[in-house]
Coordinates of C-alpha atoms and ligand atoms in Angstrom, one line a residue:
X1 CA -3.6 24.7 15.0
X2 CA -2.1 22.0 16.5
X3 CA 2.1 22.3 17.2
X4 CA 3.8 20.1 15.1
X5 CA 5.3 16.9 17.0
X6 CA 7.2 13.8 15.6
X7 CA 6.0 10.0 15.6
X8 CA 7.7 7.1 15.1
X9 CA 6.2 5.4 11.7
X10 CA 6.4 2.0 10.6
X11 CA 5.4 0.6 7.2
X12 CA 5.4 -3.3 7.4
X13 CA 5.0 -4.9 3.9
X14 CA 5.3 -8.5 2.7
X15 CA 9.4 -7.4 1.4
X16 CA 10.7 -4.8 2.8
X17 CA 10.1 -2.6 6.8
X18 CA 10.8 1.2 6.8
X19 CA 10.7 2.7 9.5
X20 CA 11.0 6.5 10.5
X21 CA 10.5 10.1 12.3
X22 CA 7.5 12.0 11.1
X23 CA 6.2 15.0 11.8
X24 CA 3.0 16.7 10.5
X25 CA 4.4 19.4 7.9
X26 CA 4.3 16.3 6.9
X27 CA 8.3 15.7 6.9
X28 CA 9.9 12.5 7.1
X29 CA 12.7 14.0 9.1
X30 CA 14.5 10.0 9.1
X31 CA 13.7 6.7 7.5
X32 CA 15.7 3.4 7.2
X33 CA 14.2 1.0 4.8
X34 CA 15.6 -2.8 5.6
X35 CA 14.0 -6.1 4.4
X36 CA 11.0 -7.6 6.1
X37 CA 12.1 -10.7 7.7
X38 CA 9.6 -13.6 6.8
X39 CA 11.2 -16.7 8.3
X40 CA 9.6 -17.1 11.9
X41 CA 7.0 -14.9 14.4
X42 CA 9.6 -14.5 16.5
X43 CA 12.1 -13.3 13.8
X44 CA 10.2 -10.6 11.9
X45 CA 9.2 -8.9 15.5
X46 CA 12.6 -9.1 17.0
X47 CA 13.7 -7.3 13.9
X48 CA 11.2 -5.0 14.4
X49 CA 12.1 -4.2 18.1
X50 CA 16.2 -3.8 17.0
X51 CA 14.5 -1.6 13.9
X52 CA 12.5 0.6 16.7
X53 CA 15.3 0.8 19.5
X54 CA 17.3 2.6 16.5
X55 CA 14.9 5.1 16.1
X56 CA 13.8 5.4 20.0
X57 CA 17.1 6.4 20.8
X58 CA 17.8 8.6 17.9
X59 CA 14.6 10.3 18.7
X60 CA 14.6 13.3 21.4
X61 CA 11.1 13.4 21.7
X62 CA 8.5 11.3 20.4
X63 CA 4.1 11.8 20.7
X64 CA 3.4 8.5 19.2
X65 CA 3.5 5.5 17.1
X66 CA 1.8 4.6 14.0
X67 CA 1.9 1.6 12.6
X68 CA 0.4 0.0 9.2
X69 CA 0.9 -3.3 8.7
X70 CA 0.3 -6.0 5.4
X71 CA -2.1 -7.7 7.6
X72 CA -5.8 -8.2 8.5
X73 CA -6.0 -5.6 11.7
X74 CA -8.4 -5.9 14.6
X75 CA -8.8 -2.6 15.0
X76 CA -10.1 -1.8 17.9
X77 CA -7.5 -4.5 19.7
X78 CA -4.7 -3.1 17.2
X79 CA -4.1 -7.3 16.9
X80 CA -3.2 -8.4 13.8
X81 CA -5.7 -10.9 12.9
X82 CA -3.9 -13.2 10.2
X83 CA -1.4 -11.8 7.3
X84 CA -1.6 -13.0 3.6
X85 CA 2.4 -12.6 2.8
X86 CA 3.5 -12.1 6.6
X87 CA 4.4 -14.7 9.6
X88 CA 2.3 -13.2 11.6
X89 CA -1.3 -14.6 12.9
X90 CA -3.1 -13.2 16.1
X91 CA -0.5 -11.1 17.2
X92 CA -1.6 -8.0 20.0
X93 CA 1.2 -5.8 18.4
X94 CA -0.2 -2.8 20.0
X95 CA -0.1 -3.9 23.0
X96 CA 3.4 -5.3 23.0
X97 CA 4.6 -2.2 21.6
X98 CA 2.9 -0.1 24.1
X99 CA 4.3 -1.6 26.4
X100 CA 8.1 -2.1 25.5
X101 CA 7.9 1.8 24.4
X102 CA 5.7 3.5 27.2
X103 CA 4.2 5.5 24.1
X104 CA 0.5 5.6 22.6
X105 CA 0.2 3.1 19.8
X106 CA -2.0 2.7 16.8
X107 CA -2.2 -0.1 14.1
X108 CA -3.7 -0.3 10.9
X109 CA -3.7 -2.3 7.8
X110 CA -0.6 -0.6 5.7
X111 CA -3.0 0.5 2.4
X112 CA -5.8 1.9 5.0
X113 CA -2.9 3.9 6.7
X114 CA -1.6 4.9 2.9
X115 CA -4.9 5.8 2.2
X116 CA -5.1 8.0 5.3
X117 CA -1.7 9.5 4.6
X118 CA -3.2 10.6 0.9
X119 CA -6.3 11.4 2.2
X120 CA -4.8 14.2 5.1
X121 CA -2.1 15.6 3.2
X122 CA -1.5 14.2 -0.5
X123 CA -3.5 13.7 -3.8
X124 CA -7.0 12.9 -1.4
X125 CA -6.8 16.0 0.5
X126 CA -10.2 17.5 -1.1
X127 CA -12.1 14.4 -1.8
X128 CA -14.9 12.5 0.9
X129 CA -15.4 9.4 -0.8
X130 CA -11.9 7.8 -2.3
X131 CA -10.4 4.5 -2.7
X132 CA -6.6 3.5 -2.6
X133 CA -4.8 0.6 -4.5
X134 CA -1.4 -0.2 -3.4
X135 CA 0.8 -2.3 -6.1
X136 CA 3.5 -4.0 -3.9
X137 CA 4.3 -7.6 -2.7
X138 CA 1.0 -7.7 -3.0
X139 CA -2.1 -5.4 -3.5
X140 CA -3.6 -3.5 -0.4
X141 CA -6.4 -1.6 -0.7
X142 CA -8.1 1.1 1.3
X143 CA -11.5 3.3 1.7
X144 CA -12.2 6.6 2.8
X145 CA -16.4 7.1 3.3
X146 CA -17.8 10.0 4.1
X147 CA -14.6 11.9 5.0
X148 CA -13.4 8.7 7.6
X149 CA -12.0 5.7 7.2
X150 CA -13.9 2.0 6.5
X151 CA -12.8 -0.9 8.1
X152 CA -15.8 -3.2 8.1
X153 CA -16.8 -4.6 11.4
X154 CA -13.5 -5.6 12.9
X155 CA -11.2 -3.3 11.0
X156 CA -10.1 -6.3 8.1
X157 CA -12.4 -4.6 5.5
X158 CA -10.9 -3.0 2.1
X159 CA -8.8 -6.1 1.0
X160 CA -9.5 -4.6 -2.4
X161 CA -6.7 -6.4 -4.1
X162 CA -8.6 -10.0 -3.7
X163 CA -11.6 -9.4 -5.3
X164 CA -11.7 -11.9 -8.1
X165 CA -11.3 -10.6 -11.7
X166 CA -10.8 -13.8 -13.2
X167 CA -12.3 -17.2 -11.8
X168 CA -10.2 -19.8 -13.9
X169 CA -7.5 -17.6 -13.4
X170 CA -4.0 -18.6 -10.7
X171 CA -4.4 -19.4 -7.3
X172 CA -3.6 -16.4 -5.0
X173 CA -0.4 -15.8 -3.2
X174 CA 0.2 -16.2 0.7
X175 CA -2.5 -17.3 3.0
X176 CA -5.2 -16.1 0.2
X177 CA -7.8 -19.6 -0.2
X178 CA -9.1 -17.9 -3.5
X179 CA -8.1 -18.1 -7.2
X180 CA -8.0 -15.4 -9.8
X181 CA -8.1 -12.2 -7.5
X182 CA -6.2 -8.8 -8.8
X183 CA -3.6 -9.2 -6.5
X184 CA -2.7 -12.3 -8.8
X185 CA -2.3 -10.2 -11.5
X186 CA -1.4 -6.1 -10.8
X187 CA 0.8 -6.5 -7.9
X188 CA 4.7 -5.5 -7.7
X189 CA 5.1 -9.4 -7.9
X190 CA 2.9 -9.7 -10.8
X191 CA 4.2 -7.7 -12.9
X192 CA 7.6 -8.8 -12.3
X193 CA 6.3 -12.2 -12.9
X194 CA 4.9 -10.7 -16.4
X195 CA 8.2 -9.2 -17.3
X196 CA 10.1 -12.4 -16.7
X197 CA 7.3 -14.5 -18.8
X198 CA 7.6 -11.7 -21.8
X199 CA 11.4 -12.0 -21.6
X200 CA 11.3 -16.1 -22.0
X201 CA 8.6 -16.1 -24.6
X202 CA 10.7 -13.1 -27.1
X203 CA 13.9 -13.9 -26.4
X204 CA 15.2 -11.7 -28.8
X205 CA 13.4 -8.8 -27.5
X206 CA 15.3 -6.1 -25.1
X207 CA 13.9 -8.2 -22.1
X208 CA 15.0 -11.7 -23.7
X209 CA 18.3 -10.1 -24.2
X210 CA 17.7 -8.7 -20.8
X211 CA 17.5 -11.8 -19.4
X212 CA 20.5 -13.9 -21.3
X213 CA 22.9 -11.3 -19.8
X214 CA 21.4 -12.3 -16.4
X215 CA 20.6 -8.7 -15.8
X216 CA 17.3 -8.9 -12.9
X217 CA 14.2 -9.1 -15.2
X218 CA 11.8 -7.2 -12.9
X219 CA 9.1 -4.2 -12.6
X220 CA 11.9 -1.9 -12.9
X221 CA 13.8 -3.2 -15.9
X222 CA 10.2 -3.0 -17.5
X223 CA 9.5 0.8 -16.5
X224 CA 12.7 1.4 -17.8
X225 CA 12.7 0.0 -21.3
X226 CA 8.7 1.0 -21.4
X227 CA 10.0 4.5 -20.9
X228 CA 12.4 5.0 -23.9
X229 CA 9.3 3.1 -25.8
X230 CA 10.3 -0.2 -25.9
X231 CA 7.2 -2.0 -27.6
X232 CA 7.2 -5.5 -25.8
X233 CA 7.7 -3.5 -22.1
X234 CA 5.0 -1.1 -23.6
X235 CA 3.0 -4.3 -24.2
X236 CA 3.0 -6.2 -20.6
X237 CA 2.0 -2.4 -19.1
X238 CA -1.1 -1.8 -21.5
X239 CA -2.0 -5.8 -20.9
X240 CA -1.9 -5.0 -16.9
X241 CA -3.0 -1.9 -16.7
X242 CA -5.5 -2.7 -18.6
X243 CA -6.0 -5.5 -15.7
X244 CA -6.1 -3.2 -13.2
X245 CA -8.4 -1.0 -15.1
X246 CA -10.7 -4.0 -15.0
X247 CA -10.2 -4.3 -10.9
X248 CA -11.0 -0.4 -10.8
X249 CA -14.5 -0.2 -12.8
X250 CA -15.8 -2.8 -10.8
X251 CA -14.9 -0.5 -7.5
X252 CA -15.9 2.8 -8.9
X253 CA -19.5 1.0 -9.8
X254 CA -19.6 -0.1 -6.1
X255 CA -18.4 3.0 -4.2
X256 CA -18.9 5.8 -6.7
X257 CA -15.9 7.2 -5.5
X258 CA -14.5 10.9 -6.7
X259 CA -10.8 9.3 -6.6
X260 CA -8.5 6.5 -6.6
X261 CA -5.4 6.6 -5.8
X262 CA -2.6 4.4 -6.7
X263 CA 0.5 3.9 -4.7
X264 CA 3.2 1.3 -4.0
X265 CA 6.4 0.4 -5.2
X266 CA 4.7 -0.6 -8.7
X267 CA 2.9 2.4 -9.4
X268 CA 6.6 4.4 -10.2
X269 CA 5.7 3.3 -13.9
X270 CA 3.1 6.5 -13.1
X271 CA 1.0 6.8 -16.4
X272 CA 2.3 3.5 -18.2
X273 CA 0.2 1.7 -16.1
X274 CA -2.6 4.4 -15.6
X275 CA -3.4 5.5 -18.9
X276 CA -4.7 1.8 -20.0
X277 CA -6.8 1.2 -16.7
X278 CA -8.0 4.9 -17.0
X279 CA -9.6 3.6 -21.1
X280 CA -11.3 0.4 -19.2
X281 CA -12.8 2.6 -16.5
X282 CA -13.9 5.1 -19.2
X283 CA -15.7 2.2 -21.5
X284 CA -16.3 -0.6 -18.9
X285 CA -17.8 1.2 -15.7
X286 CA -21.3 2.1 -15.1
X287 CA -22.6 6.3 -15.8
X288 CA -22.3 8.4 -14.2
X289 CA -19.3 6.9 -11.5
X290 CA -16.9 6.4 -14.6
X291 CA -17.0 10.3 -15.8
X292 CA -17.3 11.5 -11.6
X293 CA -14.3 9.3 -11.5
X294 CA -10.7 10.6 -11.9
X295 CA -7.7 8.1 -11.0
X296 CA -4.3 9.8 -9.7
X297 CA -0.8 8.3 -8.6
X298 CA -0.2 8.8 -4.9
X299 CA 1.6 12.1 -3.8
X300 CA 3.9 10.5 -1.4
X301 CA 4.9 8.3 -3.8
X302 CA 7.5 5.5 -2.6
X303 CA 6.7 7.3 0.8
X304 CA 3.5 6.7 0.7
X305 CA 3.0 3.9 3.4
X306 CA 5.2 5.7 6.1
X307 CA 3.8 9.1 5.6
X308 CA 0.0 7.0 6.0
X309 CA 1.7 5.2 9.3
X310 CA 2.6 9.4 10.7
X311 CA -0.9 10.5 9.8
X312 CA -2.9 7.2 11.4
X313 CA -0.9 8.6 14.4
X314 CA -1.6 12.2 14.4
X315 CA -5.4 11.7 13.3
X316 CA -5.9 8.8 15.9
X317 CA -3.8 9.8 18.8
X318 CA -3.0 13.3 18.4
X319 CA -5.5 15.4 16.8
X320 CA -8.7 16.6 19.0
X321 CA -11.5 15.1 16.8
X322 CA -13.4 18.4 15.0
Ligands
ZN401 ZN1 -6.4 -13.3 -3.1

């Protein structure tokens, strides 16, 4: 058994950079959540440094630090490649932060570290073969095979949120060349995006009325008024999940996985969204993946993406491999 130790974790999204103490109960013993800074290069990593200096000092003793990341990660570089909703193209961030921190480093794509987080201590703990979606700025996406992570042949693989459900459908956020992808559709973003549009098409409706007393007309709002049974909230969740369920039969008929699990800001609406993507899976996928098939929330929940930063740590750096 190996004595538990704390990390420094880091969970860079597209809108908002928490970063924290971890240790492998797994206990987020301190976290500060701030938003990302998009502008420039050189303003999201100075923020990042001022962000990590915090925690360095408040930190007696640290064993590591994981990072995941919203962008597409040379893994074995640890450089981020090129980011869809970031400022940040061929960056060596491990090496940077090696070296400013004296301390080992590991970086990851943020929904690959999620997915390790679930995978080590949360809803994926018993499962080989899992997949996670995470609904935030945009939609990351991560694979467990065989008990280990994928990441393709230079670590960018599992971008599971562009594959294309629609090909008439929007362009793609960001840095994405493609049109149509579920990220376009599912993500935190989009389903702001499908609250708004509901609220200016009915304006009578809770969200019109929502909307005329200027009150933010966003994911939340929706879960809200969804979860005292509003019907037109009701209605934008069973329409997207329903979209997401799409995105989901097409994995489960690629990777026969035994779970998916759904994390990120967006997937606080919990079953709302679930329960219409579980009914696509169950009529739209391929037998037998669709009955092997059972598709959770994430345990950590909002904490999802720092906890998955601590455990990247732990099971790269810290623990001796089996
Ligand atoms: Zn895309």
């Amino acid at each position: 058994m190996t004595r538990s130790r704390t990390v420094l974790a880091v969970d860079m999204g597209g809108t908002k950079l928490a970063v924290g103490l971890v240790d492998d109960s797994p206990k987020v013993l301190y976290q500060k959540v701030s938003p990302t800074v998009t502008t420039s290069r050189d303003g999201c990593l100075s923020d990042l440094y001022d962000r990590l200096d915090e925690m360095v000092a408040k930190a007696s003793q640290l064993a590591a630090i994981g990072v995941g990341i919203a962008s597409m990660v040379d893994f074995a570089d640890g450089r981020l490649v090129d980011s869809t909703n970031l400022p940040l193209c061929n960056v060596p961030l491990r090496d940077l932060l090696a070296r400013r921190y004296t301390l080992p480093v590991v970086v990851d794509n943020d929904a690959t570290a999620a997915c390790i987080g679930e995978h080590l201590w949360g809803a994926g703990k018993d499962a080989s073969e899992m997949l996670m979606l995470t609904l935030g700025t945009g939609i990351g996406g991560g694979i467990i095979c065989r008990g280990k992570p994928y990441r393709g042949c230079s670590g960018a693989a599992a971008e599971l949120g562009h594959m294309v459900i629609d090909v008439q459908g929007p362009r793609c956020q960001g840095s994405c060349p493609a049109a149509g992808c579920l990220e376009v559709f599912v993500s935190g973003n989009a389903i702001g995006a499908a609250a708004l549009a509901e609220a200016q098409a009915k304006p009578a409706s809770a969200l019109g009325r929502a909307l005329a007393d200027g009150e933010a007309v966003d994911g939340r709002l929706l879960t809200r008024l969804a979860q005292v049974g509003d019907p037109d909230a009701l209605m934008v969740f069973e329409r997207v999940g329903s979209l997401l369920g799409v995105g989901i039969a097409n994995l489960v008929n690629i990777f026969n996985p035994q779970l998916v699990v759904i994390g990120g800001g967006a997937a606080a609406a919990g079953d709302l969204l679930l329960d219409p993507a579980r009914s696509v899976v169950a009529t739209r996928a391929l037998r037998p993946q669709r009955d092997e098939v059972r598709i959770v929330p994430a345990r950590f929940g909002a904490d999802a993406g720092i906890v998955g930063a601590a455990a990247l740590a732990f099971t790269e750096l810290l623990y001796e491999e089996a």
